[in-house]
Every structure is written in structure tokens, then in C-alpha cells.
Short mmCIF file of N, CA and C in Angstrom, two decimals:
data_model
loop_
_atom_site.label_atom_id
_atom_site.label_comp_id
_atom_site.label_asym_id
_atom_site.label_seq_id
_atom_site.Cartn_x
_atom_site.Cartn_y
_atom_site.Cartn_z
N MET A 1 0.83 -1.18 0.00
CA MET A 1 0.00 0.00 0.00
C MET A 1 0.87 1.24 0.00
N ALA A 2 0.51 2.19 -0.80
CA ALA A 2 1.29 3.41 -0.88
C ALA A 2 0.73 4.45 0.06
N GLY A 3 1.63 5.22 0.60
CA GLY A 3 1.25 6.33 1.46
C GLY A 3 1.19 7.61 0.64
N VAL A 4 1.40 8.73 1.29
CA VAL A 4 1.35 10.03 0.64
C VAL A 4 2.44 10.14 -0.41
N GLY A 5 2.09 10.62 -1.59
CA GLY A 5 3.07 10.84 -2.66
C GLY A 5 3.69 9.58 -3.20
N GLY A 6 3.03 8.42 -3.01
CA GLY A 6 3.56 7.17 -3.53
C GLY A 6 4.58 6.52 -2.62
N ALA A 7 4.88 7.16 -1.49
CA ALA A 7 5.83 6.59 -0.54
C ALA A 7 5.18 5.38 0.14
N PRO A 8 5.97 4.42 0.62
CA PRO A 8 5.40 3.27 1.30
C PRO A 8 4.61 3.70 2.53
N ALA A 9 3.48 3.07 2.72
CA ALA A 9 2.65 3.36 3.89
C ALA A 9 3.34 2.84 5.14
N HIS A 10 3.06 3.47 6.25
CA HIS A 10 3.62 3.06 7.54
C HIS A 10 3.23 1.60 7.80
N GLY A 11 4.19 0.80 8.20
CA GLY A 11 3.91 -0.59 8.52
C GLY A 11 4.13 -1.55 7.36
N THR A 12 4.56 -1.07 6.21
CA THR A 12 4.82 -1.97 5.09
C THR A 12 6.18 -2.63 5.27
N THR A 13 6.31 -3.82 4.74
CA THR A 13 7.60 -4.51 4.82
C THR A 13 8.52 -3.98 3.73
N SER A 14 9.81 -4.29 3.85
CA SER A 14 10.76 -3.83 2.83
C SER A 14 10.44 -4.45 1.48
N ALA A 15 9.95 -5.70 1.45
CA ALA A 15 9.59 -6.34 0.18
C ALA A 15 8.41 -5.62 -0.46
N GLN A 16 7.49 -5.13 0.38
CA GLN A 16 6.36 -4.39 -0.17
C GLN A 16 6.81 -3.00 -0.62
N ALA A 17 7.71 -2.41 0.13
CA ALA A 17 8.20 -1.07 -0.20
C ALA A 17 9.06 -1.11 -1.46
N CYS A 18 9.82 -2.18 -1.64
CA CYS A 18 10.68 -2.33 -2.81
C CYS A 18 10.52 -3.77 -3.30
N PRO A 19 9.69 -3.98 -4.29
CA PRO A 19 9.41 -5.35 -4.72
C PRO A 19 10.61 -6.10 -5.27
N ILE A 20 11.69 -5.40 -5.61
CA ILE A 20 12.88 -6.12 -6.09
C ILE A 20 13.87 -6.42 -4.97
N ALA A 21 13.55 -6.06 -3.74
CA ALA A 21 14.46 -6.31 -2.61
C ALA A 21 14.88 -7.78 -2.51
N PRO A 22 13.96 -8.73 -2.64
CA PRO A 22 14.40 -10.14 -2.56
C PRO A 22 15.39 -10.51 -3.68
N VAL A 23 15.20 -9.95 -4.87
CA VAL A 23 16.12 -10.22 -5.98
C VAL A 23 17.49 -9.62 -5.68
N LEU A 24 17.50 -8.41 -5.14
CA LEU A 24 18.77 -7.78 -4.79
C LEU A 24 19.51 -8.61 -3.75
N ASP A 25 18.77 -9.14 -2.77
CA ASP A 25 19.39 -9.98 -1.74
C ASP A 25 20.02 -11.24 -2.34
N ILE A 26 19.35 -11.82 -3.34
CA ILE A 26 19.86 -13.05 -3.96
C ILE A 26 21.03 -12.76 -4.89
N VAL A 27 20.85 -11.83 -5.80
CA VAL A 27 21.79 -11.63 -6.89
C VAL A 27 22.97 -10.73 -6.53
N PHE A 28 22.74 -9.75 -5.69
CA PHE A 28 23.78 -8.76 -5.46
C PHE A 28 24.41 -8.85 -4.08
N SER A 29 24.45 -10.05 -3.52
CA SER A 29 25.20 -10.22 -2.29
C SER A 29 26.69 -10.13 -2.65
N ARG A 30 27.53 -9.99 -1.69
CA ARG A 30 28.95 -9.67 -1.87
C ARG A 30 29.64 -10.49 -2.96
N TRP A 31 29.42 -11.81 -3.00
CA TRP A 31 30.18 -12.65 -3.93
C TRP A 31 29.34 -13.26 -5.04
N THR A 32 28.02 -13.17 -4.95
CA THR A 32 27.18 -13.81 -5.96
C THR A 32 27.43 -13.24 -7.35
N THR A 33 27.47 -11.93 -7.47
CA THR A 33 27.65 -11.32 -8.78
C THR A 33 28.99 -11.71 -9.42
N PRO A 34 30.12 -11.63 -8.71
CA PRO A 34 31.37 -12.06 -9.34
C PRO A 34 31.37 -13.54 -9.73
N ILE A 35 30.73 -14.39 -8.93
CA ILE A 35 30.66 -15.82 -9.26
C ILE A 35 29.84 -16.02 -10.54
N LEU A 36 28.66 -15.41 -10.59
CA LEU A 36 27.82 -15.54 -11.78
C LEU A 36 28.51 -14.97 -13.01
N TRP A 37 29.13 -13.82 -12.84
CA TRP A 37 29.83 -13.17 -13.96
C TRP A 37 30.92 -14.09 -14.49
N THR A 38 31.69 -14.68 -13.60
CA THR A 38 32.80 -15.55 -13.98
C THR A 38 32.30 -16.82 -14.66
N LEU A 39 31.26 -17.43 -14.11
CA LEU A 39 30.71 -18.63 -14.73
C LEU A 39 30.11 -18.32 -16.10
N HIS A 40 29.48 -17.16 -16.21
CA HIS A 40 28.91 -16.77 -17.50
C HIS A 40 30.02 -16.52 -18.52
N ALA A 41 31.07 -15.85 -18.10
CA ALA A 41 32.15 -15.48 -19.01
C ALA A 41 33.02 -16.66 -19.41
N PHE A 42 33.32 -17.58 -18.47
CA PHE A 42 34.27 -18.65 -18.73
C PHE A 42 33.64 -20.03 -18.87
N GLY A 43 32.34 -20.14 -18.60
CA GLY A 43 31.67 -21.43 -18.71
C GLY A 43 31.94 -22.34 -17.53
N ARG A 44 31.70 -23.63 -17.73
CA ARG A 44 31.86 -24.65 -16.67
C ARG A 44 33.29 -24.64 -16.15
N GLN A 45 33.40 -24.70 -14.80
CA GLN A 45 34.73 -24.64 -14.18
C GLN A 45 34.79 -25.50 -12.94
N ARG A 46 35.96 -26.01 -12.68
CA ARG A 46 36.21 -26.69 -11.41
C ARG A 46 36.38 -25.63 -10.33
N PHE A 47 36.23 -26.06 -9.09
CA PHE A 47 36.26 -25.15 -7.95
C PHE A 47 37.52 -24.29 -7.92
N VAL A 48 38.68 -24.92 -8.05
CA VAL A 48 39.95 -24.20 -7.94
C VAL A 48 40.10 -23.18 -9.08
N VAL A 49 39.67 -23.55 -10.26
CA VAL A 49 39.75 -22.64 -11.40
C VAL A 49 38.81 -21.46 -11.19
N LEU A 50 37.61 -21.75 -10.72
CA LEU A 50 36.64 -20.69 -10.43
C LEU A 50 37.21 -19.73 -9.38
N GLN A 51 37.78 -20.29 -8.32
CA GLN A 51 38.37 -19.45 -7.27
C GLN A 51 39.50 -18.58 -7.85
N ARG A 52 40.33 -19.15 -8.68
CA ARG A 52 41.43 -18.41 -9.28
C ARG A 52 40.90 -17.29 -10.19
N ASN A 53 39.86 -17.58 -10.96
CA ASN A 53 39.30 -16.59 -11.88
C ASN A 53 38.62 -15.44 -11.14
N ILE A 54 38.07 -15.71 -9.97
CA ILE A 54 37.43 -14.66 -9.18
C ILE A 54 38.48 -13.81 -8.48
N GLY A 55 39.50 -14.46 -7.94
CA GLY A 55 40.59 -13.71 -7.34
C GLY A 55 40.66 -13.81 -5.84
N THR A 56 40.03 -12.90 -5.14
CA THR A 56 40.28 -12.74 -3.70
C THR A 56 39.32 -13.52 -2.80
N ILE A 57 38.46 -14.34 -3.32
CA ILE A 57 37.50 -15.07 -2.51
C ILE A 57 38.18 -16.26 -1.82
N THR A 58 37.82 -16.50 -0.56
CA THR A 58 38.38 -17.63 0.17
C THR A 58 37.63 -18.91 -0.20
N PRO A 59 38.27 -20.08 -0.05
CA PRO A 59 37.57 -21.33 -0.34
C PRO A 59 36.30 -21.51 0.49
N LYS A 60 36.34 -21.11 1.75
CA LYS A 60 35.17 -21.25 2.62
C LYS A 60 34.00 -20.42 2.10
N VAL A 61 34.26 -19.18 1.75
CA VAL A 61 33.20 -18.30 1.26
C VAL A 61 32.70 -18.78 -0.09
N LEU A 62 33.60 -19.20 -0.97
CA LEU A 62 33.18 -19.70 -2.27
C LEU A 62 32.28 -20.92 -2.11
N THR A 63 32.64 -21.83 -1.22
CA THR A 63 31.81 -23.00 -0.96
C THR A 63 30.43 -22.60 -0.47
N GLN A 64 30.38 -21.68 0.49
CA GLN A 64 29.09 -21.22 1.03
C GLN A 64 28.23 -20.58 -0.05
N ARG A 65 28.82 -19.70 -0.85
CA ARG A 65 28.06 -19.00 -1.89
C ARG A 65 27.59 -19.96 -2.96
N LEU A 66 28.46 -20.90 -3.38
CA LEU A 66 28.06 -21.87 -4.41
C LEU A 66 26.90 -22.73 -3.92
N ARG A 67 26.94 -23.15 -2.67
CA ARG A 67 25.84 -23.95 -2.11
C ARG A 67 24.54 -23.17 -2.12
N GLN A 68 24.60 -21.91 -1.70
CA GLN A 68 23.40 -21.08 -1.68
C GLN A 68 22.89 -20.83 -3.10
N MET A 69 23.81 -20.59 -4.02
CA MET A 69 23.41 -20.33 -5.40
C MET A 69 22.84 -21.59 -6.06
N GLU A 70 23.37 -22.74 -5.69
CA GLU A 70 22.80 -24.00 -6.17
C GLU A 70 21.38 -24.16 -5.62
N ARG A 71 21.21 -23.86 -4.35
CA ARG A 71 19.89 -23.92 -3.72
C ARG A 71 18.91 -22.96 -4.38
N ASP A 72 19.40 -21.76 -4.77
CA ASP A 72 18.56 -20.76 -5.42
C ASP A 72 18.30 -21.08 -6.90
N GLY A 73 18.99 -22.08 -7.43
CA GLY A 73 18.79 -22.48 -8.82
C GLY A 73 19.61 -21.68 -9.82
N LEU A 74 20.60 -20.93 -9.34
CA LEU A 74 21.41 -20.10 -10.22
C LEU A 74 22.64 -20.81 -10.77
N VAL A 75 23.07 -21.87 -10.06
CA VAL A 75 24.28 -22.59 -10.42
C VAL A 75 23.99 -24.09 -10.41
N LEU A 76 24.61 -24.80 -11.33
CA LEU A 76 24.52 -26.25 -11.37
C LEU A 76 25.85 -26.85 -10.94
N ARG A 77 25.77 -27.86 -10.10
CA ARG A 77 26.96 -28.57 -9.62
C ARG A 77 26.92 -29.98 -10.21
N THR A 78 28.02 -30.37 -10.84
CA THR A 78 28.10 -31.71 -11.42
C THR A 78 29.24 -32.45 -10.74
N TYR A 79 28.89 -33.58 -10.13
CA TYR A 79 29.86 -34.43 -9.46
C TYR A 79 30.22 -35.58 -10.39
N HIS A 80 31.51 -35.76 -10.61
CA HIS A 80 32.00 -36.86 -11.45
C HIS A 80 32.68 -37.87 -10.53
N PRO A 81 32.11 -39.07 -10.38
CA PRO A 81 32.68 -40.07 -9.46
C PRO A 81 33.94 -40.73 -10.03
N GLU A 82 35.01 -39.97 -10.02
CA GLU A 82 36.30 -40.45 -10.51
C GLU A 82 37.26 -40.51 -9.34
N VAL A 83 38.46 -40.95 -9.60
CA VAL A 83 39.50 -40.92 -8.58
C VAL A 83 40.62 -40.05 -9.11
N PRO A 84 40.88 -38.89 -8.49
CA PRO A 84 40.09 -38.30 -7.40
C PRO A 84 38.76 -37.73 -7.95
N PRO A 85 37.79 -37.54 -7.07
CA PRO A 85 36.50 -37.01 -7.50
C PRO A 85 36.66 -35.62 -8.14
N ARG A 86 35.82 -35.35 -9.12
CA ARG A 86 35.86 -34.07 -9.81
C ARG A 86 34.49 -33.43 -9.71
N VAL A 87 34.47 -32.15 -9.35
CA VAL A 87 33.23 -31.38 -9.25
C VAL A 87 33.37 -30.15 -10.14
N GLU A 88 32.33 -29.90 -10.94
CA GLU A 88 32.33 -28.73 -11.82
C GLU A 88 31.08 -27.90 -11.54
N TYR A 89 31.23 -26.61 -11.77
CA TYR A 89 30.13 -25.68 -11.58
C TYR A 89 29.88 -24.94 -12.88
N GLU A 90 28.61 -24.68 -13.15
CA GLU A 90 28.25 -23.89 -14.32
C GLU A 90 27.00 -23.09 -13.99
N ILE A 91 26.80 -22.04 -14.73
CA ILE A 91 25.64 -21.20 -14.53
C ILE A 91 24.42 -21.93 -15.09
N SER A 92 23.31 -21.88 -14.38
CA SER A 92 22.09 -22.55 -14.82
C SER A 92 21.35 -21.67 -15.83
N GLU A 93 20.28 -22.22 -16.38
CA GLU A 93 19.45 -21.43 -17.28
C GLU A 93 18.87 -20.22 -16.54
N LEU A 94 18.45 -20.45 -15.30
CA LEU A 94 17.93 -19.34 -14.49
C LEU A 94 19.01 -18.30 -14.24
N GLY A 95 20.21 -18.74 -13.91
CA GLY A 95 21.32 -17.81 -13.73
C GLY A 95 21.66 -17.06 -15.01
N SER A 96 21.62 -17.77 -16.13
CA SER A 96 21.90 -17.13 -17.42
C SER A 96 20.85 -16.08 -17.78
N SER A 97 19.65 -16.24 -17.26
CA SER A 97 18.61 -15.26 -17.56
C SER A 97 18.93 -13.89 -16.98
N LEU A 98 19.92 -13.83 -16.10
CA LEU A 98 20.35 -12.54 -15.53
C LEU A 98 21.35 -11.81 -16.43
N ALA A 99 21.84 -12.47 -17.48
CA ALA A 99 22.85 -11.87 -18.36
C ALA A 99 22.42 -10.51 -18.92
N PRO A 100 21.18 -10.34 -19.39
CA PRO A 100 20.80 -9.01 -19.89
C PRO A 100 20.85 -7.94 -18.79
N LEU A 101 20.49 -8.32 -17.58
CA LEU A 101 20.56 -7.37 -16.47
C LEU A 101 22.01 -6.96 -16.23
N PHE A 102 22.92 -7.93 -16.21
CA PHE A 102 24.33 -7.62 -16.02
C PHE A 102 24.87 -6.77 -17.16
N ALA A 103 24.42 -7.05 -18.39
CA ALA A 103 24.86 -6.26 -19.55
C ALA A 103 24.40 -4.81 -19.39
N HIS A 104 23.16 -4.61 -18.96
CA HIS A 104 22.67 -3.24 -18.74
C HIS A 104 23.46 -2.55 -17.63
N LEU A 105 23.76 -3.28 -16.57
CA LEU A 105 24.54 -2.69 -15.49
C LEU A 105 25.96 -2.35 -15.95
N ALA A 106 26.56 -3.20 -16.77
CA ALA A 106 27.90 -2.91 -17.31
C ALA A 106 27.86 -1.66 -18.18
N ASP A 107 26.81 -1.53 -19.01
CA ASP A 107 26.66 -0.33 -19.84
C ASP A 107 26.48 0.91 -18.96
N TRP A 108 25.61 0.79 -17.95
CA TRP A 108 25.37 1.93 -17.04
C TRP A 108 26.67 2.31 -16.35
N SER A 109 27.42 1.32 -15.93
CA SER A 109 28.69 1.57 -15.26
C SER A 109 29.66 2.33 -16.17
N ALA A 110 29.80 1.87 -17.40
CA ALA A 110 30.71 2.52 -18.34
C ALA A 110 30.26 3.96 -18.62
N ASP A 111 28.95 4.16 -18.73
CA ASP A 111 28.42 5.49 -19.04
C ASP A 111 28.42 6.44 -17.85
N ASN A 112 28.27 5.91 -16.64
CA ASN A 112 27.98 6.79 -15.51
C ASN A 112 28.98 6.80 -14.37
N LEU A 113 29.86 5.82 -14.27
CA LEU A 113 30.81 5.84 -13.16
C LEU A 113 31.70 7.08 -13.17
N PRO A 114 32.11 7.58 -14.33
CA PRO A 114 32.87 8.85 -14.30
C PRO A 114 32.04 9.99 -13.70
N ARG A 115 30.75 10.02 -13.98
CA ARG A 115 29.88 11.06 -13.42
C ARG A 115 29.73 10.88 -11.91
N VAL A 116 29.67 9.64 -11.46
CA VAL A 116 29.59 9.37 -10.02
C VAL A 116 30.87 9.86 -9.34
N GLU A 117 32.02 9.54 -9.94
CA GLU A 117 33.29 9.98 -9.37
C GLU A 117 33.38 11.50 -9.33
N GLN A 118 32.91 12.16 -10.38
CA GLN A 118 32.91 13.62 -10.41
C GLN A 118 32.02 14.18 -9.30
N ALA A 119 30.84 13.60 -9.14
CA ALA A 119 29.92 14.06 -8.09
C ALA A 119 30.55 13.88 -6.71
N ARG A 120 31.25 12.77 -6.50
CA ARG A 120 31.92 12.52 -5.22
C ARG A 120 33.00 13.57 -4.96
N GLN A 121 33.78 13.86 -5.99
CA GLN A 121 34.84 14.86 -5.83
C GLN A 121 34.25 16.23 -5.52
N GLU A 122 33.19 16.60 -6.22
CA GLU A 122 32.53 17.88 -5.96
C GLU A 122 31.96 17.93 -4.55
N PHE A 123 31.36 16.85 -4.10
CA PHE A 123 30.81 16.78 -2.76
C PHE A 123 31.92 16.91 -1.72
N ASP A 124 33.00 16.14 -1.89
CA ASP A 124 34.12 16.18 -0.94
C ASP A 124 34.75 17.56 -0.89
N THR A 125 34.90 18.20 -2.05
CA THR A 125 35.45 19.55 -2.09
C THR A 125 34.55 20.52 -1.34
N ALA A 126 33.26 20.42 -1.56
CA ALA A 126 32.30 21.29 -0.86
C ALA A 126 32.34 21.04 0.65
N GLU A 127 32.47 19.79 1.06
CA GLU A 127 32.55 19.45 2.48
C GLU A 127 33.82 20.03 3.10
N GLU A 128 34.94 19.91 2.39
CA GLU A 128 36.20 20.46 2.89
C GLU A 128 36.12 21.98 3.00
N THR A 129 35.52 22.61 2.02
CA THR A 129 35.39 24.06 2.03
C THR A 129 34.50 24.50 3.19
N ALA A 130 33.40 23.79 3.38
CA ALA A 130 32.46 24.12 4.46
C ALA A 130 33.10 23.91 5.84
N SER A 131 33.83 22.83 6.00
CA SER A 131 34.45 22.58 7.29
C SER A 131 35.61 23.54 7.56
N GLY A 132 36.24 24.02 6.49
CA GLY A 132 37.32 25.02 6.64
C GLY A 132 36.79 26.35 7.10
N ARG A 133 35.57 26.69 6.70
CA ARG A 133 34.96 27.96 7.11
C ARG A 133 34.49 27.93 8.55
N GLY A 134 34.14 26.73 9.02
CA GLY A 134 33.57 26.63 10.36
C GLY A 134 34.59 26.67 11.47
N ARG A 135 35.87 26.87 11.15
CA ARG A 135 36.92 26.86 12.19
C ARG A 135 37.07 28.15 12.85
#
């Protein structure tokens, strides 16, 4: 329910206030986006290769995120009963359906991050000037 001026009414949940909040929680958690991006870009990968391609993620965190993403249907895990056992991960059809969203975000980033940086610099300069006057 909307309140005055389209703002969320008092007592609404965050999901009601922002219907994409659950999607943001799933897709844009700290490591989910880099994992999905890497699997989309490089295809099926073993755990160690995936970790290497992502960079700074720890094995523990990668394991936790992959399990959650498998549970969410974004990643497929394939176990090969060999000696030694081999496990591969790949992006699922559901995970791949996010590719257009990521492409739009990459375009927005290329077009607008310089403007964001400029706005930050202008803000910081104004803050420094204001705090210099208040002394």
C-alpha cells in the first residue's frame, strides 16, 4: 500500500516497499555477482579454477556462496565419481537469464561511473570548504 506521494505506507515490509528487494538480496550479495559473472564469461569450471578466476574469494566463502546459489537455482553442480572425484560448476538457465541485467549494469557503469566519481569529488570539495569555514 502506498502512502502520501507514492511513498510506502507506515507498517509496510521492505519487500512491499521495494518489490525487487528479494532479488537484490539473492543476486547482489557480496560474492554472488562475481561468481555468476565468472561462470557466465568462462563457462563450466572446477572449484579451484573458479576461485582463481574470481581472485580474492576464500575457499570457505566460495563453498558457502556456491551452495546457496545452487539452492537458489542459479548454479549447477556436477559431481563426477572419478578418482580423485571431480566437481564442476556452471551457470544454470535461471542464472543465465540474468545476463541481460548484467549487460545493462555494465553499460550503465561505463556510461555513468565517471559522473559518479565527479559528483563525489565535488561533494568532498564542498565538504572540505564548508568545514574550513567553520573553524
